[in-house]
Coordinates of N, CA and C and ligand atoms in Angstrom, one line a residue:
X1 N -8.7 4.6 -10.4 CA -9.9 5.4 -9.9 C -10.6 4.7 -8.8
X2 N -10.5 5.1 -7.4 CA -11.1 4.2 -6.7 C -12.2 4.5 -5.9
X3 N -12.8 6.0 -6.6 CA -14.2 6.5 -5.9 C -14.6 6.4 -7.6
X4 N -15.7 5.6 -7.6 CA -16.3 5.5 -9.0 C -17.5 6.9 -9.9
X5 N -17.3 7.3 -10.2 CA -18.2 8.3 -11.3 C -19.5 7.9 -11.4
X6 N -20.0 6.6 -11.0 CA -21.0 6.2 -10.9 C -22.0 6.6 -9.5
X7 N -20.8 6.4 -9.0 CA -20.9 6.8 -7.1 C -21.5 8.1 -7.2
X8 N -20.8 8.9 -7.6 CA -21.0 10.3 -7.6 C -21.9 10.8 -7.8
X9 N -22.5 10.1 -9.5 CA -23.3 10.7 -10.0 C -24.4 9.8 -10.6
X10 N -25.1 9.0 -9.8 CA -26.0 8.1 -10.1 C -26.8 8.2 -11.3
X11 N -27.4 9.6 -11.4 CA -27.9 9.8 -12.5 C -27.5 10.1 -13.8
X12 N -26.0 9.7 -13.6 CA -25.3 10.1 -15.2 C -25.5 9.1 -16.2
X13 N -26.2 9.4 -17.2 CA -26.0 8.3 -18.1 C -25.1 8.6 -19.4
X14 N -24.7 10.0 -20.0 CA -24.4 10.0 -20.8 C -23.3 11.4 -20.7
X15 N -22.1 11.0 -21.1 CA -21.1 12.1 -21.2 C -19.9 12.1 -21.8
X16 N -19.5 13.5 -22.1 CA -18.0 13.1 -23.4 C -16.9 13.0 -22.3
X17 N -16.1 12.6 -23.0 CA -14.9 11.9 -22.2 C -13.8 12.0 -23.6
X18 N -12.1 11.6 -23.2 CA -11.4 11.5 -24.1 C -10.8 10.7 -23.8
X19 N -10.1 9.6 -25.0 CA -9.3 8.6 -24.7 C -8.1 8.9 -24.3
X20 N -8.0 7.8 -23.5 CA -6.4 8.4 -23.2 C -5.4 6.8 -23.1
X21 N -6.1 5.9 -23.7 CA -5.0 4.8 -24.4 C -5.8 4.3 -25.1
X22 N -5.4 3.0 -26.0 CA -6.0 3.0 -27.1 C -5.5 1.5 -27.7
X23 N -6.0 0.5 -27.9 CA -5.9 -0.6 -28.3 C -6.6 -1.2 -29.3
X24 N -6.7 -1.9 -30.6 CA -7.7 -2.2 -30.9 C -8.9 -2.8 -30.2
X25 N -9.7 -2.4 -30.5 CA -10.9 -3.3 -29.5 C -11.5 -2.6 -28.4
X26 N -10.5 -2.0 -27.7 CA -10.8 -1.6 -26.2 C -9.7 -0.1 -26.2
X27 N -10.7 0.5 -25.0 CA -9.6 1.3 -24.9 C -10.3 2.3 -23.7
X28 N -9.3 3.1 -22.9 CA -9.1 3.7 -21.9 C -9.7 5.2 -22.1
X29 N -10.7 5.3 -20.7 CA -11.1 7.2 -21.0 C -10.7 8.2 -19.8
X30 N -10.8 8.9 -19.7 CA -10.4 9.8 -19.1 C -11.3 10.3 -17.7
X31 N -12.7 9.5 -18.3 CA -13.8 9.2 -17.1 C -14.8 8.8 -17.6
X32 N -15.3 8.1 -17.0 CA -16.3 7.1 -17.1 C -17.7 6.8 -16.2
X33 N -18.4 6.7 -16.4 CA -19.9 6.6 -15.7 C -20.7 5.3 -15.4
X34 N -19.5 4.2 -16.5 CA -19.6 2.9 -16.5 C -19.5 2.3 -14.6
X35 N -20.6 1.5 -14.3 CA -19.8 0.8 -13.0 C -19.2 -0.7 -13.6
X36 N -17.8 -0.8 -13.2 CA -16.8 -1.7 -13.4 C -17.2 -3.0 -13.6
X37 N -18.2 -3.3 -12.9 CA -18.4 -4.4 -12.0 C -17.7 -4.9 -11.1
X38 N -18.3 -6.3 -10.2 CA -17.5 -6.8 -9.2 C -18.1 -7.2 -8.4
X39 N -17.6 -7.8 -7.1 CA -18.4 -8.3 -6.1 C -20.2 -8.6 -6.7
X40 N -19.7 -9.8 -7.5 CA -21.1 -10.6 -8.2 C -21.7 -10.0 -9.5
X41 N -21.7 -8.8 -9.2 CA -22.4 -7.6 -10.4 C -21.9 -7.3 -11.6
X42 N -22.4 -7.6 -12.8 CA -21.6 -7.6 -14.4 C -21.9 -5.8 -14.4
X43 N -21.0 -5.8 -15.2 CA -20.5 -4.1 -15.3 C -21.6 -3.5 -16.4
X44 N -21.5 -2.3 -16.4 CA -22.2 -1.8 -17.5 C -22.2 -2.1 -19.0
X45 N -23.1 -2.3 -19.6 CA -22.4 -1.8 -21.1 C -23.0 -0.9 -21.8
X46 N -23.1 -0.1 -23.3 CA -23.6 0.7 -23.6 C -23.3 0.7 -25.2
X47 N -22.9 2.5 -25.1 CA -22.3 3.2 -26.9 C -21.4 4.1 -26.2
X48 N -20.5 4.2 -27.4 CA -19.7 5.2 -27.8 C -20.4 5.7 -29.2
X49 N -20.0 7.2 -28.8 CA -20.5 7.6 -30.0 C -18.9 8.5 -30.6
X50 N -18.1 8.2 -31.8 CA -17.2 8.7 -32.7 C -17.0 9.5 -33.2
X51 N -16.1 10.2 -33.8 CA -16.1 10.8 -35.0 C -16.8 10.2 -36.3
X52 N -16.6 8.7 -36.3 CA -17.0 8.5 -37.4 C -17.8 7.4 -37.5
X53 N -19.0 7.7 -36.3 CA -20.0 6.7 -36.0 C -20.2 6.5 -34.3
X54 N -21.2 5.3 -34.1 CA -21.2 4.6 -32.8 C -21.0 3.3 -33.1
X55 N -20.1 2.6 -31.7 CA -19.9 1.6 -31.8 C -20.5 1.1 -30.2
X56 N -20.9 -0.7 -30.1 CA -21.6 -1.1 -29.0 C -19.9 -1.1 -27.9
X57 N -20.4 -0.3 -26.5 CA -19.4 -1.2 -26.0 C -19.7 -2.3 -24.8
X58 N -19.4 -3.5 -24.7 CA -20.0 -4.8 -24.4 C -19.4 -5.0 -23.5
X59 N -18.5 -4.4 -22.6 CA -18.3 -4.7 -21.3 C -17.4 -3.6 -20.9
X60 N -16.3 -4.3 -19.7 CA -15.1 -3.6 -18.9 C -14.4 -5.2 -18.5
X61 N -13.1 -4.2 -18.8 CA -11.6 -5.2 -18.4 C -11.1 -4.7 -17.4
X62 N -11.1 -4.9 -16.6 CA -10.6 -4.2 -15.6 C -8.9 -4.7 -15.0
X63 N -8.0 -3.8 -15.5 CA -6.3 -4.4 -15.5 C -6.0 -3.9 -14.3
X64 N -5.7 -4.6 -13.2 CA -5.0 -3.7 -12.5 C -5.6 -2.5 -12.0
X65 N -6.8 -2.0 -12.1 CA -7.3 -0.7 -11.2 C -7.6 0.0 -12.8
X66 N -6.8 -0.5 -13.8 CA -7.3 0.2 -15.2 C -8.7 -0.1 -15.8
X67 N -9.3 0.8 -15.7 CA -10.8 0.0 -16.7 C -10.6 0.4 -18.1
X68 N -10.4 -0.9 -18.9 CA -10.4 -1.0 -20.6 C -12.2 -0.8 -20.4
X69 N -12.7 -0.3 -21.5 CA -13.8 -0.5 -22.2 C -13.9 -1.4 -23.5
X70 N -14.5 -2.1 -23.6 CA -14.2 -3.3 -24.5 C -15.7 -3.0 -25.9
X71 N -14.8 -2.9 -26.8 CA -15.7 -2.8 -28.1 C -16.2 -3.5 -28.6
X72 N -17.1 -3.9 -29.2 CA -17.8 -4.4 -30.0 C -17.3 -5.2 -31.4
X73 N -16.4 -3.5 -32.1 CA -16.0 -4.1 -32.8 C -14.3 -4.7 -32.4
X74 N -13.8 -5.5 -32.8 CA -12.4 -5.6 -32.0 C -11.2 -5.3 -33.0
X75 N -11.8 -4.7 -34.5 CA -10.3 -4.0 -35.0 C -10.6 -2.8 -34.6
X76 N -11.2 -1.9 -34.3 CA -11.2 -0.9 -34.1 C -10.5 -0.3 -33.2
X77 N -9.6 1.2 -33.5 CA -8.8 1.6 -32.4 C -9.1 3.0 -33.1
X78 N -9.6 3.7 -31.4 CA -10.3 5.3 -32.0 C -8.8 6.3 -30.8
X79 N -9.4 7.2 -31.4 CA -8.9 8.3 -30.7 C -9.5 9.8 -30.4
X80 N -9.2 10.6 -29.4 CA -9.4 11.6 -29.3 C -11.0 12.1 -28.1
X81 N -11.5 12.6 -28.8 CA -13.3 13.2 -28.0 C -13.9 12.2 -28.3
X82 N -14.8 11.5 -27.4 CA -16.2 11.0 -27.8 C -17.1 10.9 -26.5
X83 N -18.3 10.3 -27.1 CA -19.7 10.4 -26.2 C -19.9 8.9 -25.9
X84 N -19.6 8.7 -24.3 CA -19.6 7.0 -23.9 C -21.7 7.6 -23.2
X85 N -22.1 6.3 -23.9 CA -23.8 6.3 -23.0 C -23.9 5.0 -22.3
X86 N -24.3 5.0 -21.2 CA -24.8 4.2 -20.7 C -25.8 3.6 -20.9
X87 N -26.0 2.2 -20.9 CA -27.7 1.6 -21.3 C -28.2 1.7 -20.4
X88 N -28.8 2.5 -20.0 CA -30.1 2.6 -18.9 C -30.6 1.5 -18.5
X89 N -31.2 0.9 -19.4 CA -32.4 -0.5 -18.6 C -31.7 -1.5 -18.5
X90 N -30.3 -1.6 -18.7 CA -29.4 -2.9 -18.6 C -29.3 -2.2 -16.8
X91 N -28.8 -1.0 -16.7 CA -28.1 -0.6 -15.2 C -29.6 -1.0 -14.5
X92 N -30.8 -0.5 -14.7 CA -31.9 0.0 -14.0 C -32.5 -1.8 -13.2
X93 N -32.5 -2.3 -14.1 CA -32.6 -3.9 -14.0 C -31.5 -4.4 -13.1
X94 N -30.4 -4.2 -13.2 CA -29.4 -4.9 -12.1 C -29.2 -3.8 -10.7
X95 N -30.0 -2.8 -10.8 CA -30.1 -2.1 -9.6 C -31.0 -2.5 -9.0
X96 N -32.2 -2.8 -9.5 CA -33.6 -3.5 -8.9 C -33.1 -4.8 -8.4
X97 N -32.3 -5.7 -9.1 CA -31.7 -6.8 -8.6 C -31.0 -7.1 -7.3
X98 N -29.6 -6.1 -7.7 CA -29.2 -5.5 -6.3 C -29.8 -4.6 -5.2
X99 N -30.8 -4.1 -5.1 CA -31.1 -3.6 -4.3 C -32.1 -4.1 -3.3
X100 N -33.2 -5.1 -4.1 CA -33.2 -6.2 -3.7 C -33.2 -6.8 -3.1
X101 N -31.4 -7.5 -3.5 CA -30.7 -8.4 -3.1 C -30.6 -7.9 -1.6
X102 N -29.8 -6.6 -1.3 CA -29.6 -5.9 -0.1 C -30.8 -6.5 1.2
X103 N -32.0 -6.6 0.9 CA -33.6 -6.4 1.4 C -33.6 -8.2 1.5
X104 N -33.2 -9.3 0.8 CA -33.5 -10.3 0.7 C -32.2 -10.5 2.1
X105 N -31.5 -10.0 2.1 CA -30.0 -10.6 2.9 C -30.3 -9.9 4.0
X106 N -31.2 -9.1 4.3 CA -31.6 -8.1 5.6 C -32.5 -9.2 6.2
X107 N -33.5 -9.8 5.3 CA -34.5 -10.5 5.9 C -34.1 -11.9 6.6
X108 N -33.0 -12.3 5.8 CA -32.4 -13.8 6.0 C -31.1 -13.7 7.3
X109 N -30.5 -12.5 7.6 CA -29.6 -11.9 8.9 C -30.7 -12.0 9.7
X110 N -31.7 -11.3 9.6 CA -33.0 -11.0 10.6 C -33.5 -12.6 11.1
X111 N -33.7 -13.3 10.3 CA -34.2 -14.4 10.9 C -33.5 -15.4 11.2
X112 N -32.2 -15.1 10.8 CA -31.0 -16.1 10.8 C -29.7 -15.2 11.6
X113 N -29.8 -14.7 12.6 CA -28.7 -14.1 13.3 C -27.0 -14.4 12.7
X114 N -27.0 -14.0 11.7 CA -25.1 -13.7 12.1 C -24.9 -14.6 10.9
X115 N -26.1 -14.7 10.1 CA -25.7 -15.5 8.6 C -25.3 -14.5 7.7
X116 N -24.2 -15.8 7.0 CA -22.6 -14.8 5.9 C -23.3 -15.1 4.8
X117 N -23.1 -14.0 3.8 CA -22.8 -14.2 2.5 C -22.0 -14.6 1.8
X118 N -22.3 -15.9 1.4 CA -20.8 -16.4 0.8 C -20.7 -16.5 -0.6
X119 N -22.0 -15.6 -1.6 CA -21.2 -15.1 -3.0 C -22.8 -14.8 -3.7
X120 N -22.7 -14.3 -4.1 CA -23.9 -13.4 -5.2 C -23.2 -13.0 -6.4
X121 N -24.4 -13.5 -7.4 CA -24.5 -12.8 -8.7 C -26.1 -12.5 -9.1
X122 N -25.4 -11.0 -9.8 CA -26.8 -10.3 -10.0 C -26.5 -10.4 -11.5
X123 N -27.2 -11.3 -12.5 CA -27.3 -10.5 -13.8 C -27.8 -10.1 -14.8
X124 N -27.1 -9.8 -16.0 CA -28.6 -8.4 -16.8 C -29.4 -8.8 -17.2
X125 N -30.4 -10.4 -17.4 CA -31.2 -10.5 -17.7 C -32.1 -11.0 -16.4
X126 N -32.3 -10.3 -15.6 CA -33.3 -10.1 -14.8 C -33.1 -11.0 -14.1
X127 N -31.9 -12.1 -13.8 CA -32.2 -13.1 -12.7 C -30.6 -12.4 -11.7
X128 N -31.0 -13.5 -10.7 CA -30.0 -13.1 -9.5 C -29.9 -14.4 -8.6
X129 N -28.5 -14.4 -8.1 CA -28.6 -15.3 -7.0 C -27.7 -15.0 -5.4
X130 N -28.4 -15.8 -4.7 CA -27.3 -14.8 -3.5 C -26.9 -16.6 -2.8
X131 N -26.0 -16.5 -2.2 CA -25.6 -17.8 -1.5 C -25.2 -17.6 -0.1
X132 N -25.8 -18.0 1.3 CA -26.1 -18.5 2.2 C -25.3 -19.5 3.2
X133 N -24.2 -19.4 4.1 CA -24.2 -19.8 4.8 C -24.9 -20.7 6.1
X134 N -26.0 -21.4 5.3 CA -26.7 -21.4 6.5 C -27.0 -23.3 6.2
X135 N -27.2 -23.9 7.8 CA -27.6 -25.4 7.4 C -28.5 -26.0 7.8
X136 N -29.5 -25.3 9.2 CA -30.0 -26.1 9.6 C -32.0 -25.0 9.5
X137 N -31.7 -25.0 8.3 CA -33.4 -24.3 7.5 C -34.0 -25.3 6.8
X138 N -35.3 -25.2 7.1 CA -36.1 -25.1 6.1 C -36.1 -24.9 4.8
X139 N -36.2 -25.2 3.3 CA -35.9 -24.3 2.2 C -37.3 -23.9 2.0
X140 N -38.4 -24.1 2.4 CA -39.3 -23.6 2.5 C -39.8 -22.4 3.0
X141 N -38.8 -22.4 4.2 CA -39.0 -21.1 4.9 C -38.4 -19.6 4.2
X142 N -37.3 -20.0 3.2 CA -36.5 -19.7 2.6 C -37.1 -19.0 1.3
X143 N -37.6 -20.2 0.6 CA -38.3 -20.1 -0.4 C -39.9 -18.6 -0.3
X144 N -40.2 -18.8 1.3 CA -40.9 -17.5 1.4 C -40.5 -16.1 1.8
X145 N -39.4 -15.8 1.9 CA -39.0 -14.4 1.8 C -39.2 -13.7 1.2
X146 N -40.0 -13.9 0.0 CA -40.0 -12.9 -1.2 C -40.8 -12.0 -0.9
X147 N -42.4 -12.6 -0.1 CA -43.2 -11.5 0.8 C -43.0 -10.5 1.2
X148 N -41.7 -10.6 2.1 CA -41.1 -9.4 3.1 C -40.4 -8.6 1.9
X149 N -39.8 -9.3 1.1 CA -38.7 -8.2 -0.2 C -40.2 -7.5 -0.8
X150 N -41.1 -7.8 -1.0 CA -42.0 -7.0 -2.1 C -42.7 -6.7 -0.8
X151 N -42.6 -6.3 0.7 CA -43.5 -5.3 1.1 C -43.0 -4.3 1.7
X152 N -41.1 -4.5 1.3 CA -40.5 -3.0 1.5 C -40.6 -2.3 0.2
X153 N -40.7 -3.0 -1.0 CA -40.8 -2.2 -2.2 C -42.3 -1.8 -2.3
X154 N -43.1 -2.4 -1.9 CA -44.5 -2.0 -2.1 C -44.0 -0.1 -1.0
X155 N -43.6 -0.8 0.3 CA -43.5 0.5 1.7 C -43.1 1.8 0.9
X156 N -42.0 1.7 -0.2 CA -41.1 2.9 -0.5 C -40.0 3.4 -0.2
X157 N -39.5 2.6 0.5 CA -38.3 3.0 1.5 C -37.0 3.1 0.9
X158 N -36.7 4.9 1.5 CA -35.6 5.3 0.9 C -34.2 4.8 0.8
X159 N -33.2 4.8 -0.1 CA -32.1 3.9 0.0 C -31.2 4.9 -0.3
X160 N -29.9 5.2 0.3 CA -29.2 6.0 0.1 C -27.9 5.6 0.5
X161 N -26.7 6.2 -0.1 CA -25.4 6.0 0.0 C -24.9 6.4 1.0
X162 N -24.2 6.1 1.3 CA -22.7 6.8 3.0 C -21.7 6.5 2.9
X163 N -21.0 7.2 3.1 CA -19.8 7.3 3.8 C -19.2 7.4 4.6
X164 N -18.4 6.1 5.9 CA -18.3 5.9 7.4 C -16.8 5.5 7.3
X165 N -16.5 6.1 8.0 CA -14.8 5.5 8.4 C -14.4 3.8 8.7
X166 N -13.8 3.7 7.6 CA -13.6 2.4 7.5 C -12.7 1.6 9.1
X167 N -12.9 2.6 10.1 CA -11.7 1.5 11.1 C -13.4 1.8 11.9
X168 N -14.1 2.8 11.9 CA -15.7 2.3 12.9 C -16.3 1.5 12.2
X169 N -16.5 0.9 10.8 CA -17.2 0.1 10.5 C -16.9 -1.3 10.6
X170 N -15.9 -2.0 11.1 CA -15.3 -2.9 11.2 C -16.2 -3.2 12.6
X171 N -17.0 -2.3 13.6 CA -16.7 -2.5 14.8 C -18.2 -2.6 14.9
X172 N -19.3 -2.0 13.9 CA -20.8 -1.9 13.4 C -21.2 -3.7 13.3
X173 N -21.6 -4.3 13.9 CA -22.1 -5.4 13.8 C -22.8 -5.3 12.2
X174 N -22.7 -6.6 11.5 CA -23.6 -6.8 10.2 C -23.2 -6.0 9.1
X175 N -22.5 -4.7 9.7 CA -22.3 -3.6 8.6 C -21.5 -4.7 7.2
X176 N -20.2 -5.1 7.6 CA -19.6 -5.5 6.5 C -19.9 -7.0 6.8
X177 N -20.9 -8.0 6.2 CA -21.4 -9.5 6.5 C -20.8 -10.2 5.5
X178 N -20.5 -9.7 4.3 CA -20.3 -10.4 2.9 C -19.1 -11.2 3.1
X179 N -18.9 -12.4 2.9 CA -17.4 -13.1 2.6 C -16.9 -12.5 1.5
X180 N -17.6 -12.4 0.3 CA -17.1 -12.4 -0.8 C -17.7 -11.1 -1.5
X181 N -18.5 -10.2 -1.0 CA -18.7 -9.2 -1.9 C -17.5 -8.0 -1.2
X182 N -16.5 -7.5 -2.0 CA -15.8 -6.6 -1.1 C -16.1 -5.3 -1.9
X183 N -16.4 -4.3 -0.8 CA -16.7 -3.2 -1.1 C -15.6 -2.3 -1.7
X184 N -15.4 -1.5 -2.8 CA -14.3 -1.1 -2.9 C -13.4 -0.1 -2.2
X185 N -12.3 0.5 -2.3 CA -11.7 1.4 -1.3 C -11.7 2.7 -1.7
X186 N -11.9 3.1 -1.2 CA -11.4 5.1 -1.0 C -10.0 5.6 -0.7
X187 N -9.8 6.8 -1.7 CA -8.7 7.2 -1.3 C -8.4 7.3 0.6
X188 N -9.5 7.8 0.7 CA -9.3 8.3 2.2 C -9.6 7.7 3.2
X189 N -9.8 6.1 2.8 CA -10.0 4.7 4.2 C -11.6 5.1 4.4
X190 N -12.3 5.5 4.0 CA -13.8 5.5 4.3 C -14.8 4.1 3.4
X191 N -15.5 4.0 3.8 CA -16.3 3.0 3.4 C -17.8 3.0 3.0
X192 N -18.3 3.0 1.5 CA -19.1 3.4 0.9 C -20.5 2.2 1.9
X193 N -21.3 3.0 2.1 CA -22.1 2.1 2.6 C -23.4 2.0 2.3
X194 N -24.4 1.5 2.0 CA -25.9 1.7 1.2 C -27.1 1.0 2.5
X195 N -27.5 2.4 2.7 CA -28.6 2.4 4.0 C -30.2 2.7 3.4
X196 N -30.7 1.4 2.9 CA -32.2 1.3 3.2 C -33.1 1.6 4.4
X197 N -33.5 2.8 4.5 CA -33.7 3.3 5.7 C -34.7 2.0 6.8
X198 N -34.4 1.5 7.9 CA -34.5 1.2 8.7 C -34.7 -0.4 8.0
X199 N -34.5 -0.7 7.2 CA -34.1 -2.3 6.7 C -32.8 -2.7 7.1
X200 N -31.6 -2.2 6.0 CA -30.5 -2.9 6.0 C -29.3 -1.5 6.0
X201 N -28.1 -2.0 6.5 CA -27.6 -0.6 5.9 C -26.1 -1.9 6.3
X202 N -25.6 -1.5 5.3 CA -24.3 -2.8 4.4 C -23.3 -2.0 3.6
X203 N -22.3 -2.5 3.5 CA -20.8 -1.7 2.7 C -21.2 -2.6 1.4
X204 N -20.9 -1.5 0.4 CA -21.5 -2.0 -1.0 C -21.1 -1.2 -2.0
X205 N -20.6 -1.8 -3.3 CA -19.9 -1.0 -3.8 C -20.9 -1.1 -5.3
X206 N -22.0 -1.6 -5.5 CA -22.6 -1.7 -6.5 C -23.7 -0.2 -6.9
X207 N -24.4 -0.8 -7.6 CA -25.3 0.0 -8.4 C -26.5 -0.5 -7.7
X208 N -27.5 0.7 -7.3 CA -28.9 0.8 -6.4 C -29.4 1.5 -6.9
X209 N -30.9 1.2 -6.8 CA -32.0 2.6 -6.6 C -32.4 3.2 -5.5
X210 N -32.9 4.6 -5.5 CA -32.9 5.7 -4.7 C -34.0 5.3 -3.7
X211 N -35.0 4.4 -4.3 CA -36.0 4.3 -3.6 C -36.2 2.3 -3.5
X212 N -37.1 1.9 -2.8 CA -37.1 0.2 -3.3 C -38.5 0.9 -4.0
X213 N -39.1 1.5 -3.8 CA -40.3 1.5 -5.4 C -40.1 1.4 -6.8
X214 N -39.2 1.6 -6.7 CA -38.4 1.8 -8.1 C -38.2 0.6 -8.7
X215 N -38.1 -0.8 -7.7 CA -38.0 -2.3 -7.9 C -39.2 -2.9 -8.6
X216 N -39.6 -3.2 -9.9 CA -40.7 -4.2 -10.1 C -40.6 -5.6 -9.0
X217 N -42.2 -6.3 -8.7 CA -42.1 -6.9 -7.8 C -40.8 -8.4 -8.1
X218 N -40.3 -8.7 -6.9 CA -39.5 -9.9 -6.7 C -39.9 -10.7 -5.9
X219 N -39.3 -12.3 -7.1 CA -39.6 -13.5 -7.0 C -38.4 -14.4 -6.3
X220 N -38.6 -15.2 -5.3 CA -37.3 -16.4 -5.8 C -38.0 -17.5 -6.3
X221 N -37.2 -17.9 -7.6 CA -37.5 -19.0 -8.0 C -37.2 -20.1 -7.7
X222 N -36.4 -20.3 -6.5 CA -35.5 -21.8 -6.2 C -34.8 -21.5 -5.3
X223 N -34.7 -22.2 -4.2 CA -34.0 -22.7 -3.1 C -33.1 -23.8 -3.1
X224 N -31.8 -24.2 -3.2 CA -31.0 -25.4 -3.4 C -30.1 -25.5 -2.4
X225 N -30.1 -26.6 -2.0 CA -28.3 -26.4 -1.4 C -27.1 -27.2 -2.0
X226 N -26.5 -26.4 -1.8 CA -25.2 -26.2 -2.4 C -24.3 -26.4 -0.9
X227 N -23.7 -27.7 -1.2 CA -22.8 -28.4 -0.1 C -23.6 -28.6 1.0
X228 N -23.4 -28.8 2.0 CA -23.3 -28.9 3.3 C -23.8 -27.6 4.5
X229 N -23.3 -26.6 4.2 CA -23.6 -25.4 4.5 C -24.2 -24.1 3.9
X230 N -24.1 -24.4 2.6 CA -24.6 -23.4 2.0 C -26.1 -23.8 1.3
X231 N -27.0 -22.7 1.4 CA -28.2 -22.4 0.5 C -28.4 -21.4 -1.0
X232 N -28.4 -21.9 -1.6 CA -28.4 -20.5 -2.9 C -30.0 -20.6 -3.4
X233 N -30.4 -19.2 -3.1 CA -31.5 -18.7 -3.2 C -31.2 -18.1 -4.7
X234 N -32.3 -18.6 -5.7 CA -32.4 -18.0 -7.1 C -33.7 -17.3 -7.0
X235 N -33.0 -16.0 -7.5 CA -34.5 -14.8 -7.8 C -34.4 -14.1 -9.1
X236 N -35.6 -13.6 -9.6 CA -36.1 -13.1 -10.6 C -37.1 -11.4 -10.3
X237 N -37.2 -10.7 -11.3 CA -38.1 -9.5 -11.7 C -38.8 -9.7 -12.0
X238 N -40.1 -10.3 -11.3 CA -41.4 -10.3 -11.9 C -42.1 -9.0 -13.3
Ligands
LIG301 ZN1 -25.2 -3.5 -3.1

């Protein structure tokens, strides 16, 4: 599946689905609203709800392009109809995180011309970190960016998804900056891309909010460097 149900339908949190393999522990649906995770970002987790109960599901395995859903309980092997839910405030929290994240990496390109991302993790308990190619900063200066992140989320500014032909985006300066976050692929070579109106607009395959108001305010907690060239900025959800 390589346009995600999540993509589609941002606002889906809850829908029946049927299995269609089946393992103890984990097992395969027929569609899913889960985002996989990847490029830094832990995947959903939630409920299934059964024939003969709900069970927690605590992650994704992702085989090969297959997404297992991974159960809770691990003798368990179901079959047939059920109701997968999404946890809301686990997604809603790593969307504020990531989205964000987007706004922290707009401000540090901005003031740092032609600086890479060389690895981010956002996760579900409210912290995040992004890592920085960069050597010759201040971490001080660094350490204040969080002003500009909380006065586009104070501004409101709209954030929305696209889709651009993956052979013009190659040629969009900044569009694709990540070393290591890779955006996933489309059947049809197009390139999902997330445009914070006049902030940032980046190839991205995660989970965002519609608006940055939607973000409680953000903190970084710590500036470090890591090697020689790199900076990793740690941030938090106030
Ligand atoms: Zn993103």
């Amino acid at each position: 599946m390589a346009v995600y149900l999540c993509h589609e339908y941002p606002d889906l949190y809850e829908h029946e689905a049927t299995i269609i393999d089946a393992a103890p522990g984990r097992l395969v649906l027929d569609r899913s609203a889960f985002h996989p995770g990847g490029g830094g970002q832990v995947s959903d987790t939630g409920w299934l709800d059964h024939a003969a109960g709900t069970v927690d599901v605590t992650g994704v395995d992702n085989v090969d392009g297959v997404i297992w859903h991974v159960l809770a309980d691990d003798a368990l092997e179901l079959a047939g109809p059920v109701v997968l839910r999404v946890d809301h405030e686990r997604r809603s929290r790593v969307a504020q995180l990531h989205t964000d994240s987007h706004v922290l990496n707009a401000l540090v390109y901005e003031s740092f011309p032609g600086t890479l991302v060389t690895g981010a993790q956002i996760n579900d308990d409210g912290t995040g970190r992004m890592d920085f190619d960069l050597s010759e900063v201040d971490n001080d200066v660094l350490r204040a960016l969080d002003g500009g992140v909380n006065d586009v989320i104070r501004r409101g500014v709209e954030v929305r998804s696209v889709y651009v032909d993956a052979g013009d985006a190659s040629a969009v300066a900044g569009l694709v900056r990540s070393l290591s976050v890779a955006p996933p692929p489309t059947p049809d070579g197009t390139l999902r891309v997330i445009d914070i109106d006049g902030v940032d607009r980046q190839a991205c395959g995660g989970t965002h909010l519609s608006n940055t108001a939607q973000s409680r305010p953000f903190r970084i907690t710590k500036v470090e460097n890591k090697g020689k060239r790199n900076r990793r900025i740690r941030f938090t959800l106030d």
